[in-house]
Coordinates of C-alpha atoms in Angstrom, one line a residue:
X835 CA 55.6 68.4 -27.4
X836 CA 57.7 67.7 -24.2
X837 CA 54.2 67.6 -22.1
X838 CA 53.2 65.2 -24.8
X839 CA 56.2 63.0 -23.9
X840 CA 56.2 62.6 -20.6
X841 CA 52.4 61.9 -20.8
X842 CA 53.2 58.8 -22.8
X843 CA 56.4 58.1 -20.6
X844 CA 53.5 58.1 -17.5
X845 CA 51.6 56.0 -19.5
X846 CA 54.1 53.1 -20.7
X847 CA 55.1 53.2 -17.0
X848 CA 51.6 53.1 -15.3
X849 CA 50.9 49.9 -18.1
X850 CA 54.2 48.4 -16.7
X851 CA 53.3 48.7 -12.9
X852 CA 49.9 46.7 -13.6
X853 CA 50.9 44.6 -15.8
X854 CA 53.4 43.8 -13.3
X855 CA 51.0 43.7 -10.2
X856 CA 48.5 40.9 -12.2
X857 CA 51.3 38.9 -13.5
X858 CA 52.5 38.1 -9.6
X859 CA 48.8 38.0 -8.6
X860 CA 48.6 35.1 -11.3
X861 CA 52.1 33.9 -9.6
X862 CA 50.2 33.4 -6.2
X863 CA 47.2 31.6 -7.6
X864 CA 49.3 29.4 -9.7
X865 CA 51.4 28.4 -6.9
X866 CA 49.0 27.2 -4.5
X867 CA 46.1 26.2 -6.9
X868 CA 47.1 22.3 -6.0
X869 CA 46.5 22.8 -2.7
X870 CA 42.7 24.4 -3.0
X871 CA 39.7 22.2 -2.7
X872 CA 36.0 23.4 -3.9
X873 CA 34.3 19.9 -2.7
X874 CA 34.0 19.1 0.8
X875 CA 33.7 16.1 0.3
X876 CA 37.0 15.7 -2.1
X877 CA 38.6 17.4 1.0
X878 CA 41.0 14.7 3.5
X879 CA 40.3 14.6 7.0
X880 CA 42.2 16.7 9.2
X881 CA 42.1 17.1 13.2
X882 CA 42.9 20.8 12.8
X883 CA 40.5 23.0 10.7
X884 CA 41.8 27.0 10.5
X885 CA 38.8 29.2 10.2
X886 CA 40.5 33.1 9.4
X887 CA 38.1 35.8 10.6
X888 CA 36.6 38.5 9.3
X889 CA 33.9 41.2 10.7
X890 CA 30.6 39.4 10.6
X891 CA 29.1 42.9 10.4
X892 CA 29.3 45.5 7.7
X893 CA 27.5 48.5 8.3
X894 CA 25.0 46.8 10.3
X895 CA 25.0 44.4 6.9
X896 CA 25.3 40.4 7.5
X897 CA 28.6 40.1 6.2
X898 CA 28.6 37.2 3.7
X899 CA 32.4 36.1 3.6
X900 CA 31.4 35.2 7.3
X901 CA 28.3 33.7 6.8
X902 CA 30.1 31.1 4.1
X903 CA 33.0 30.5 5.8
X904 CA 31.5 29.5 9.5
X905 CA 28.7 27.4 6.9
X906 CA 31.2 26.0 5.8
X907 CA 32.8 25.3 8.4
X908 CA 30.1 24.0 10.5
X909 CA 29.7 21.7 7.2
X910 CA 32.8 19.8 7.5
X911 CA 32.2 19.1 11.3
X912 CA 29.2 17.8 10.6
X913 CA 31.1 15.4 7.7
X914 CA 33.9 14.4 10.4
X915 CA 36.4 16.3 8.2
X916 CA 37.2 18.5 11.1
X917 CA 37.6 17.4 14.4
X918 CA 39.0 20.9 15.5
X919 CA 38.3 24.6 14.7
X920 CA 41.3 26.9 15.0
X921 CA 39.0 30.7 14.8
X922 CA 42.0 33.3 14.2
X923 CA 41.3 36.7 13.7
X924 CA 41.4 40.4 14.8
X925 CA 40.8 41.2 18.9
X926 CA 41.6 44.8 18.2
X927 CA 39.0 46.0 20.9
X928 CA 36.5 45.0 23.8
X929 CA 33.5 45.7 21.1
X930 CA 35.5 43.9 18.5
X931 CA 36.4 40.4 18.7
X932 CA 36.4 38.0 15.2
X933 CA 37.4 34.5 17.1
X934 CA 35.1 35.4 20.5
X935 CA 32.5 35.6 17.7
X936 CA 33.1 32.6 15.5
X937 CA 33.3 30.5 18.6
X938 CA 29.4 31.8 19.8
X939 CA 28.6 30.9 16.3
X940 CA 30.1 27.3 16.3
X941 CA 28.5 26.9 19.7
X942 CA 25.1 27.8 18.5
X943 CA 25.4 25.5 15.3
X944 CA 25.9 22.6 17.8
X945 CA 30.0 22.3 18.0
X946 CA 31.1 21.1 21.3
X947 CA 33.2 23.9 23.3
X948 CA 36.2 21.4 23.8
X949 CA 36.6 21.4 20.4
X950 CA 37.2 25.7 19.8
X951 CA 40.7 26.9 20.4
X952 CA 40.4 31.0 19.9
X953 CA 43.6 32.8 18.3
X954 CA 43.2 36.3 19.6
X955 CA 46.2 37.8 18.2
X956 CA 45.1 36.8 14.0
X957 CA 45.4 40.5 13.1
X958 CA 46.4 39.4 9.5
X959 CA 46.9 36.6 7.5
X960 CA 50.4 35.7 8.4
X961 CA 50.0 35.6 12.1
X962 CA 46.9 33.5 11.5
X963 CA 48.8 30.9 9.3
X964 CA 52.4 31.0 11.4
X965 CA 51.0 31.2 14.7
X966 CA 48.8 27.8 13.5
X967 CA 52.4 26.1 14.2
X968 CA 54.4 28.4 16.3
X969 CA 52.1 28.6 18.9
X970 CA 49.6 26.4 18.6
X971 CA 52.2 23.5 17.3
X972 CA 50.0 22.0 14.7
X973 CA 51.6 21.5 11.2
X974 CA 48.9 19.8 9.3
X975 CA 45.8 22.0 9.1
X976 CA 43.2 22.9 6.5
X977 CA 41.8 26.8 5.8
X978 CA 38.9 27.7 5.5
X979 CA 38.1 30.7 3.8
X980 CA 37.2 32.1 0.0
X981 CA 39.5 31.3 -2.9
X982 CA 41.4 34.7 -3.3
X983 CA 42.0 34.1 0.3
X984 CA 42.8 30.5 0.0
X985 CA 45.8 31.5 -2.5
X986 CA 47.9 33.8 -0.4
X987 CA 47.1 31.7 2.8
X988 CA 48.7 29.4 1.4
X989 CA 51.5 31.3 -0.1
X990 CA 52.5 32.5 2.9
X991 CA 52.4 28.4 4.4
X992 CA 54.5 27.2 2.1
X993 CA 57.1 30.1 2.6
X994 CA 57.5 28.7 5.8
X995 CA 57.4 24.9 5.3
X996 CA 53.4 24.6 6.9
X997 CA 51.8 21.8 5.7
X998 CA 48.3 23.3 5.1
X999 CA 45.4 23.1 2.0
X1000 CA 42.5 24.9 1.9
X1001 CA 38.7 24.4 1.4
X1002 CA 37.7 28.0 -1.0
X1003 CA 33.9 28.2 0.5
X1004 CA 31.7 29.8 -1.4
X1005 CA 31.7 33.9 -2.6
X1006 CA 29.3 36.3 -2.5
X1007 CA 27.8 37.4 -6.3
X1008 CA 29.8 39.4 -8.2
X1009 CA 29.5 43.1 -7.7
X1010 CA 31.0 46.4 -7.3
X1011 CA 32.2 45.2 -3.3
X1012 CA 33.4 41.8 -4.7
X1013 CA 35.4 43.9 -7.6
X1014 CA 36.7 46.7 -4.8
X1015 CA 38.0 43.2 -2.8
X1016 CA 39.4 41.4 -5.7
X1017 CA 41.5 44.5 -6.1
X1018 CA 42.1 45.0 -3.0
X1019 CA 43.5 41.4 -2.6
X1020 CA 46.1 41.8 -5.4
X1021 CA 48.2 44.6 -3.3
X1022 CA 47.8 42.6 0.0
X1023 CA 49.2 39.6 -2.2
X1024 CA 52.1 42.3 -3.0
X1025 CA 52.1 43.2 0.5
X1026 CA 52.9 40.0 1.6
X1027 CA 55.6 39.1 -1.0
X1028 CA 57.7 42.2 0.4
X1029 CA 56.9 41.0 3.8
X1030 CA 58.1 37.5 3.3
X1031 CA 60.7 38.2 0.8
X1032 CA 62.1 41.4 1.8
X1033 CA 61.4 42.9 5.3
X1034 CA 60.8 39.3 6.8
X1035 CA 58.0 40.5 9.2
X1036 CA 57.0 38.2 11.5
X1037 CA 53.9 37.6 13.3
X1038 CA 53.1 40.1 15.6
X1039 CA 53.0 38.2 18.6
X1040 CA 54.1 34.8 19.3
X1041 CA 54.4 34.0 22.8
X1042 CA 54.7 30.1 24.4
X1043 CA 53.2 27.0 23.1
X1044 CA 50.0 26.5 23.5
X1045 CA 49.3 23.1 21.5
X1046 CA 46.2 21.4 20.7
X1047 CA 46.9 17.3 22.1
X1048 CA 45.4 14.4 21.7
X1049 CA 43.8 13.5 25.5
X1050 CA 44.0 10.5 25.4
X1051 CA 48.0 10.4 25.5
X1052 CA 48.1 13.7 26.9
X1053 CA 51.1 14.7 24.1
X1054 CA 51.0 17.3 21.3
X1055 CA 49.9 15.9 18.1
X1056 CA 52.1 14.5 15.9
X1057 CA 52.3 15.9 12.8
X1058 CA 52.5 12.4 10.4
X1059 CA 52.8 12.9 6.3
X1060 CA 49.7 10.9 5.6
X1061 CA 46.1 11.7 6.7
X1062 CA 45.2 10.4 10.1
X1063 CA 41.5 10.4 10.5
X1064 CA 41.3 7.6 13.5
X1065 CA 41.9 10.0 16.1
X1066 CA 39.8 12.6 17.7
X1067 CA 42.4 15.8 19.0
X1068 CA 40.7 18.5 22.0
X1069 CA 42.3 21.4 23.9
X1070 CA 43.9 20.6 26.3
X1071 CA 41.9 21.3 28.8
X1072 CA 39.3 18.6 27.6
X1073 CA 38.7 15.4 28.4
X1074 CA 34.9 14.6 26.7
X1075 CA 34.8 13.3 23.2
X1076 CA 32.4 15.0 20.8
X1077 CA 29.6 12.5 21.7
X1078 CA 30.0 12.9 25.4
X1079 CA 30.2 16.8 25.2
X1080 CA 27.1 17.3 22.5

């Protein structure tokens, strides 16, 4: 009988923890869904667009969150929505590099060079998102990644005042690897509520400035509360427009 009772004790509490767990991933997608565009061509124009890596590789596999996000990506260049790609992501080795490899990627799909700016220290979502501003001083930027993705990017901007949407590219079919990920993203959503609201971990690395400017008056950008779309912004070390450099 006491067996019995501490089985349903386990039970009631186990229902608790993930009832608990799905109830703050809602929280998370209910937050941010204003902020979420499907249509590129709903989507504002923005100078800075934040591309957040991922392996392009799995098991020797074409990994397809990469293939939709750089698509999609190379898609809103093409539209003028993005004048800039921001490629953040892990650099955890020589034979590893997400933003070395998104760049090669832009380049081949015909994005001029001046107009990549590599984040090698994106080793998670929150130092892609923070270090958008912190280092690379740019407050108004748009994500590009998948929905799930989209959601606790943007969480994690609007814990720290980042003025950011996001463009949710398209997903792979549903599966068993989508399901294993979908899970997978509600205790990284968890992770980062304990991270933002409890430990306060910060990025892992920060470092100086580095901001993307406008070449033509050689000044970081300034961050204005309405879309700008007049203006092309380069590294800067540039000093071609798109037209000159393609």
């Amino acid at each position: 009988m006491k067996l019995l009772n501490i089985i349903r004790t386990l039970a009631v509490l186990f229902i608790i923890f993930v009832a608990t767990l799905l109830l703050l991933d809602r929280w998370v997608s209910a937050q941010t869904e204003s902020q979420i565009y499907h249509d590129p061509a709903k989507l504002p124009a923005y100078k800075v667009g934040l591309v957040l890596g991922t392996s392009k590789y799995i098991a020797k596999t074409l990994n397809p969150y990469y293939t939709y996000r750089m698509s999609a990506a190379v898609d809103l260049y093409n539209k003028h929505k993005v004048d800039v790609f921001l490629v953040s992501g892990d650099n955890a080795h020589r034979s590893y590099n997400e933003p070395r490899t998104m760049k090669r990627d832009l380049l081949k799909a015909g994005v001029a060079k001046n107009e990549i700016v590599l984040d090698y220290a994106g080793f998670r979502t929150l130092d892609s998102v923070v270090r958008a501003k912190e280092v690379f001083d740019t407050n108004r930027f748009v994500i590009i990644t998948q929905q799930f993705h989209c959601e606790r990017a943007l969480f994690i901007a609007d814990h720290y005042n980042i003025n950011a949407t996001c463009l949710a590219v398209q997903e792979p079919q549903r599966g068993m690897a989508s399901f294993k990920i979908r899970v997978r993203e509600v205790f990284a959503r968890i992770k980062a509520m304990i991270d933002l609201f409890i430990l306060h971990v910060p990025p892992k690395f920060l470092g100086p400035k580095e901001p993307i400017i406008d070449p033509l008056i050689q000044a970081p950008i300034k961050h204005d509360p309405t879309p700008i779309a007049d203006k092309i912004i380069v590294p800067s070390a540039a000093i071609k427009t798109r037209s000159e450099s393609q």
